[in-house]
Short mmCIF file of C-alpha atoms in Angstrom, two decimals:
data_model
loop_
_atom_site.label_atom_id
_atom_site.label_comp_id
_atom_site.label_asym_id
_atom_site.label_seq_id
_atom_site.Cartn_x
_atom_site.Cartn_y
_atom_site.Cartn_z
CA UNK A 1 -14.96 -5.86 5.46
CA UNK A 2 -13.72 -2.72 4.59
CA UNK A 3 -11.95 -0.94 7.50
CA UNK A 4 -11.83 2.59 6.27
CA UNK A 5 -15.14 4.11 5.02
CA UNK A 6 -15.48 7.35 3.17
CA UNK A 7 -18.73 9.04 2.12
CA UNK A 8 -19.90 10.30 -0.14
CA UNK A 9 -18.45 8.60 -2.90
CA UNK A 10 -19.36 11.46 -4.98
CA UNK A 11 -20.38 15.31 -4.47
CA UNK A 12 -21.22 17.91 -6.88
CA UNK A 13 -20.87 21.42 -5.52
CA UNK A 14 -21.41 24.52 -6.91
CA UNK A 15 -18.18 27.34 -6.56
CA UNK A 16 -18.88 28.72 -3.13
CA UNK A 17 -21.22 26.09 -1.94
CA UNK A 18 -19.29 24.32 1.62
CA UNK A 19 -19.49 21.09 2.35
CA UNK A 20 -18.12 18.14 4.63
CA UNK A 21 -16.19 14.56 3.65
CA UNK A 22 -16.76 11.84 5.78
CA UNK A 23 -13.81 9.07 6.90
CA UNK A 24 -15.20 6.63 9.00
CA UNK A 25 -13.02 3.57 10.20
CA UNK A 26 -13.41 0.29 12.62
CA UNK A 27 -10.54 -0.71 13.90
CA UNK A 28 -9.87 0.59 17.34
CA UNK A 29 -5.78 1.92 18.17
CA UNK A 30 -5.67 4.56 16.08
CA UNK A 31 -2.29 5.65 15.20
CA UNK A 32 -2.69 8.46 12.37
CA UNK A 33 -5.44 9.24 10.25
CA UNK A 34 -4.52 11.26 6.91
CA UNK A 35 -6.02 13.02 3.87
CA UNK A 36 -4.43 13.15 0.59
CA UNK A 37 -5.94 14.77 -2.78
CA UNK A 38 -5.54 12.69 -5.76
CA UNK A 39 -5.94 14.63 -9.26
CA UNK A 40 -6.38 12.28 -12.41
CA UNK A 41 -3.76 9.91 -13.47
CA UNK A 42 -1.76 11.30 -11.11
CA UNK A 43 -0.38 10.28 -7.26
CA UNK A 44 -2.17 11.09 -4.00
CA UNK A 45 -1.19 14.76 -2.69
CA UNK A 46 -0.51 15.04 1.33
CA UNK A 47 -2.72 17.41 2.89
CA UNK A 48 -3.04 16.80 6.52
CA UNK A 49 -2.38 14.07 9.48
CA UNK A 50 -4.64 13.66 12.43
CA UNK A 51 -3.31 11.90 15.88
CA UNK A 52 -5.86 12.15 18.52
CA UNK A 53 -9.75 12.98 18.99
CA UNK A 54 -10.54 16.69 18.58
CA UNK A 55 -7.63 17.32 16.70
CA UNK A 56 -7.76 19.95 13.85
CA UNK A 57 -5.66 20.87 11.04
CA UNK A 58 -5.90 23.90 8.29
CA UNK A 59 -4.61 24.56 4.80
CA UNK A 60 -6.39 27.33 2.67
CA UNK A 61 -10.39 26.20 2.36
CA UNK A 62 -9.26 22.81 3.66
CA UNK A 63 -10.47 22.06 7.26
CA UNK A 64 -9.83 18.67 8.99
CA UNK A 65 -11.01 17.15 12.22
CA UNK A 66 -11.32 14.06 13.98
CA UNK A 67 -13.27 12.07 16.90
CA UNK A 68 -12.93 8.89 18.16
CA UNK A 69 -14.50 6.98 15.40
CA UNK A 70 -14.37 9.56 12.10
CA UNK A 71 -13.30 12.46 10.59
CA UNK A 72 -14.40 15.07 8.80
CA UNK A 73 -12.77 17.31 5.73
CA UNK A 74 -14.79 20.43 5.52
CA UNK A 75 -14.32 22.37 2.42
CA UNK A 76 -15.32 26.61 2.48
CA UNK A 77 -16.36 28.00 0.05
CA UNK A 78 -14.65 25.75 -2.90
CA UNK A 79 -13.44 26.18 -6.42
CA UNK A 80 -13.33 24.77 -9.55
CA UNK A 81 -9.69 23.85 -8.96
CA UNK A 82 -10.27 21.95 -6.14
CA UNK A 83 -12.37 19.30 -8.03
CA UNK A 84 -9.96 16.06 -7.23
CA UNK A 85 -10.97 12.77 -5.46
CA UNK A 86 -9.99 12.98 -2.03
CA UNK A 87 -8.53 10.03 0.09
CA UNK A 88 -8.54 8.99 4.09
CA UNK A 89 -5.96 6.35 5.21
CA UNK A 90 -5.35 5.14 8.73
CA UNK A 91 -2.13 4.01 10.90
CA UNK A 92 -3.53 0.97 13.24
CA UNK A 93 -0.86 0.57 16.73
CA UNK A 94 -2.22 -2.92 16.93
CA UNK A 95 -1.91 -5.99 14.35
CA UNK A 96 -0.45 -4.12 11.71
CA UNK A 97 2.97 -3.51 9.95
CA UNK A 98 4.16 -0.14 11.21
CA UNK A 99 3.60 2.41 8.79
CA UNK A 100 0.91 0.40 6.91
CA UNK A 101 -2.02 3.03 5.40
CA UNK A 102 -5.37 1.58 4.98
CA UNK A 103 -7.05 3.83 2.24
CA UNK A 104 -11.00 4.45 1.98
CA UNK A 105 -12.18 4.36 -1.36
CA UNK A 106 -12.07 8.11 -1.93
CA UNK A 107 -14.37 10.96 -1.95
CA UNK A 108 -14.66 12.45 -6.18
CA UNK A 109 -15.54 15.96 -5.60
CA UNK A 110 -16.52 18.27 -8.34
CA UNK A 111 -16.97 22.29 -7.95
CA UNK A 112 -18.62 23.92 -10.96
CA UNK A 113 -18.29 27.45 -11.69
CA UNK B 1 11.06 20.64 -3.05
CA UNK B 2 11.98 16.18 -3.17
CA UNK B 3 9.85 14.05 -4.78
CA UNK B 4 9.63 10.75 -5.27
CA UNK B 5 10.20 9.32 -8.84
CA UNK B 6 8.95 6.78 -10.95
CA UNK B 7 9.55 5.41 -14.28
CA UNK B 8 7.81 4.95 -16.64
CA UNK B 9 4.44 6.90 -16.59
CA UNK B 10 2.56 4.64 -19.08
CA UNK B 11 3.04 1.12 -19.88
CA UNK B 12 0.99 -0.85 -22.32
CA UNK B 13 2.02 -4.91 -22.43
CA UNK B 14 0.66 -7.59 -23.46
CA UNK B 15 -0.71 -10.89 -21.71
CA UNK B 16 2.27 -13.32 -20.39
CA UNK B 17 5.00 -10.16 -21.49
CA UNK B 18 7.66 -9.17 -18.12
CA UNK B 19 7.50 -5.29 -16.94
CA UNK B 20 9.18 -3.80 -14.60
CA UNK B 21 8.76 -0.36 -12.43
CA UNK B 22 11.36 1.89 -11.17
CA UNK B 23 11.08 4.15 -7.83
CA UNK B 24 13.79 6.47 -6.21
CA UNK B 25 12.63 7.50 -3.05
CA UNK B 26 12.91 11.69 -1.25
CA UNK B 27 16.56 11.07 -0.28
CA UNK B 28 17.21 10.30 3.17
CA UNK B 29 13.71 8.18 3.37
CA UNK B 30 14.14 4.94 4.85
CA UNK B 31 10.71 3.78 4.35
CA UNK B 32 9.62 2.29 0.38
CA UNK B 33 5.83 1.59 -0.28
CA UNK B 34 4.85 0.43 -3.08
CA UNK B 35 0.86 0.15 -3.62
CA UNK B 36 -1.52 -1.06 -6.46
CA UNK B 37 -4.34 1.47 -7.11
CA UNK B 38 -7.74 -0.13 -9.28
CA UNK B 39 -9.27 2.72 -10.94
CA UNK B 40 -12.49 4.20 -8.55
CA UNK B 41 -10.52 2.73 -5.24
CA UNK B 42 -8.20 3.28 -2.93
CA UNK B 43 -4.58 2.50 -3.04
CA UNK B 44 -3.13 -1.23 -1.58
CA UNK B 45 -0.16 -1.88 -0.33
CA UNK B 46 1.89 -4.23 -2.06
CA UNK B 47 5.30 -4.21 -0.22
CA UNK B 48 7.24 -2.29 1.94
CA UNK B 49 10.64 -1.62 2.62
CA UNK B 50 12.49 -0.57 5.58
CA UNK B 51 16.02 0.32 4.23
CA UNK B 52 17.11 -2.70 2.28
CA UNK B 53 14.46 -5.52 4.18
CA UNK B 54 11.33 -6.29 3.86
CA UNK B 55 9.17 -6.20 6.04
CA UNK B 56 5.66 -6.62 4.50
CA UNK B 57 4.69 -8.23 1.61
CA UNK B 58 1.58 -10.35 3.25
CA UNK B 59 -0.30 -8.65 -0.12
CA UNK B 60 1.75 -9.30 -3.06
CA UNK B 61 1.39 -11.71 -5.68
CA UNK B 62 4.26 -13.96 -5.03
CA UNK B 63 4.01 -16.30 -8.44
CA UNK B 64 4.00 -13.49 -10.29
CA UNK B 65 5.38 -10.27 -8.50
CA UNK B 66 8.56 -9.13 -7.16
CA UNK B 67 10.22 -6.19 -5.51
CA UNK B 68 13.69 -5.66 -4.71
CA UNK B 69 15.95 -2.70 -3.29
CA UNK B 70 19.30 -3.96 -2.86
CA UNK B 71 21.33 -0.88 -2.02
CA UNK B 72 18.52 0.33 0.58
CA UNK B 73 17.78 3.43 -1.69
CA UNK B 74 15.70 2.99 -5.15
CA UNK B 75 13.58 0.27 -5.90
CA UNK B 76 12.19 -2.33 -8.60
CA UNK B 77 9.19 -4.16 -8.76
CA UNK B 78 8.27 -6.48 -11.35
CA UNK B 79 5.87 -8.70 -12.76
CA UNK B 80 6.20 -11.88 -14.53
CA UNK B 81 3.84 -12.61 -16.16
CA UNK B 82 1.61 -9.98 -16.34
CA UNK B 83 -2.35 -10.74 -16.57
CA UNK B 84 -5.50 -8.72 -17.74
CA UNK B 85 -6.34 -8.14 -13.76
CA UNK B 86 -3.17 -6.47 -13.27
CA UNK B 87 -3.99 -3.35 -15.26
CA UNK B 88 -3.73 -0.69 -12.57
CA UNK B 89 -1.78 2.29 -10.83
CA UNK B 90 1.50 1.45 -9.53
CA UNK B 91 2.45 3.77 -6.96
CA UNK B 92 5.92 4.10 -4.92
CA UNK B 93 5.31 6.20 -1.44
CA UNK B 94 8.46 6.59 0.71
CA UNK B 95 8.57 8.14 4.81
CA UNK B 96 11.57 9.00 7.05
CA UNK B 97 10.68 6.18 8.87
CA UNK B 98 7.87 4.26 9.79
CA UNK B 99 6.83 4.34 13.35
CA UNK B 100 8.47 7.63 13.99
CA UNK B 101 5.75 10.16 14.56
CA UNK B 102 6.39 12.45 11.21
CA UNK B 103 5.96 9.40 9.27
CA UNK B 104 4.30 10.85 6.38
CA UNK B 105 4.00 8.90 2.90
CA UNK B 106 5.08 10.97 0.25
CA UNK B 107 3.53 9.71 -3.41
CA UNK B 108 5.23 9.67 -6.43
CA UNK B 109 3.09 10.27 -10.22
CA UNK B 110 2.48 6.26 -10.51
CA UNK B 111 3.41 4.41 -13.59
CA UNK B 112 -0.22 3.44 -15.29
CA UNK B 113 -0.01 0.10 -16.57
CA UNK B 114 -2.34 -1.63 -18.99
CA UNK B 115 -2.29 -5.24 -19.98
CA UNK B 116 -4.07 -6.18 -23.38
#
């Protein structure tokens, strides 16, 4: 059972068209929840980390927030270049190595001009 | 700005064939990751490192995997031997330290392997 969730799996957006990510996860003890942006064939890019419910963190058209059970990544008014697939891990406090990320499948966003 | 490094990008092997993957960690990290990425999922953690010891490699591959880092600083993982269903992303991640609260994972570019 997968214990990080993230919908939808794919979204096509038109340049200027906002939208919202979805990371959902199960486990209760949330240590950290954080978004990277992965471009192709190469590794996941940091973006933000989120610690507690109502949390929210901003870089550029990037938007992040969190409750008790998800969080969202809003994007404002995209652009082509920020077509990438975009990833949600969580840090667990309880029965887990310290540290460990559980990562969601990923988000593949695509912005046409 | 530090990055994390890895080498080599690409590797093509074949069936049964030893390969090995280098990582050198942002300097001063204590923390080595290294994760398996399929192509259309997430990344899974293989092994990770605090300073020299390990301290989780519930998810690796123990006939056929290994992962050292003797001096506490860059690391090796290898596998031997390799298999169709090992054709993935490799990716090394390193943090100051895990459990601290800044204990961001910093990616490297992956090594892409693919076993014919």
């Amino acid at each position: 059972e997968d214990q990080v969730t993230q919908s939808p799996e794919a979204l096509r957006l038109q340049e200027g068209e906002s939208s919202s990510l979805n990371c959902s996860y199960t486990v209760s003890g949330l240590r950290g929840l954080f978004w990277y942006r992965q471009d192709p064939g190469k590794g996941p890019e940091f973006l933000f980390t989120l610690y507690s419910a109502g949390e929210e963190k901003e870089k550029e058209r990037l938007k992040a927030t969190l409750t008790k059970k998800e969080s969202f990544l809003h994007i404002t008014a995209p652009k082509p270049e920020d077509s990438a697939t975009y990833l949600c891990a969580v840090q667990f406090d309880r029965g887990s190595t310290l540290g460990r990320l559980y990562f969601g499948r990923g988000t593949q966003l695509t912005v046409w001009p | 700005e530090a990055e994390v490094a890895q080498s080599p990008r690409y590797k093509i092997t074949e069936k049964s064939q030893a390969v090995a993957f280098w990582c050198d960690p942002i300097s001063g990290h204590a923390t080595l990751y290294w994760y398996r990425q399929i192509l259309g999922q997430g990344p899974e953690l293989l092994v990770q490192f605090q300073d020299e010891s390990v301290v989780d490699d519930s998810q690796l591959p123990k006939d056929r995997f290994s992962a050292e880092r003797l001096k506490g600083v860059d690391s090796t993982l290898k596998i031997q031997p390799a298999e169709l269903g090992d054709s993935a992303m490799y990716l090394c991640a390193s943090s100051l330290e895990a459990g601290v609260s800044t204990d961001t994972q910093y990616f490297g570019p992956g090594t892409r392997l693919t076993v014919l």
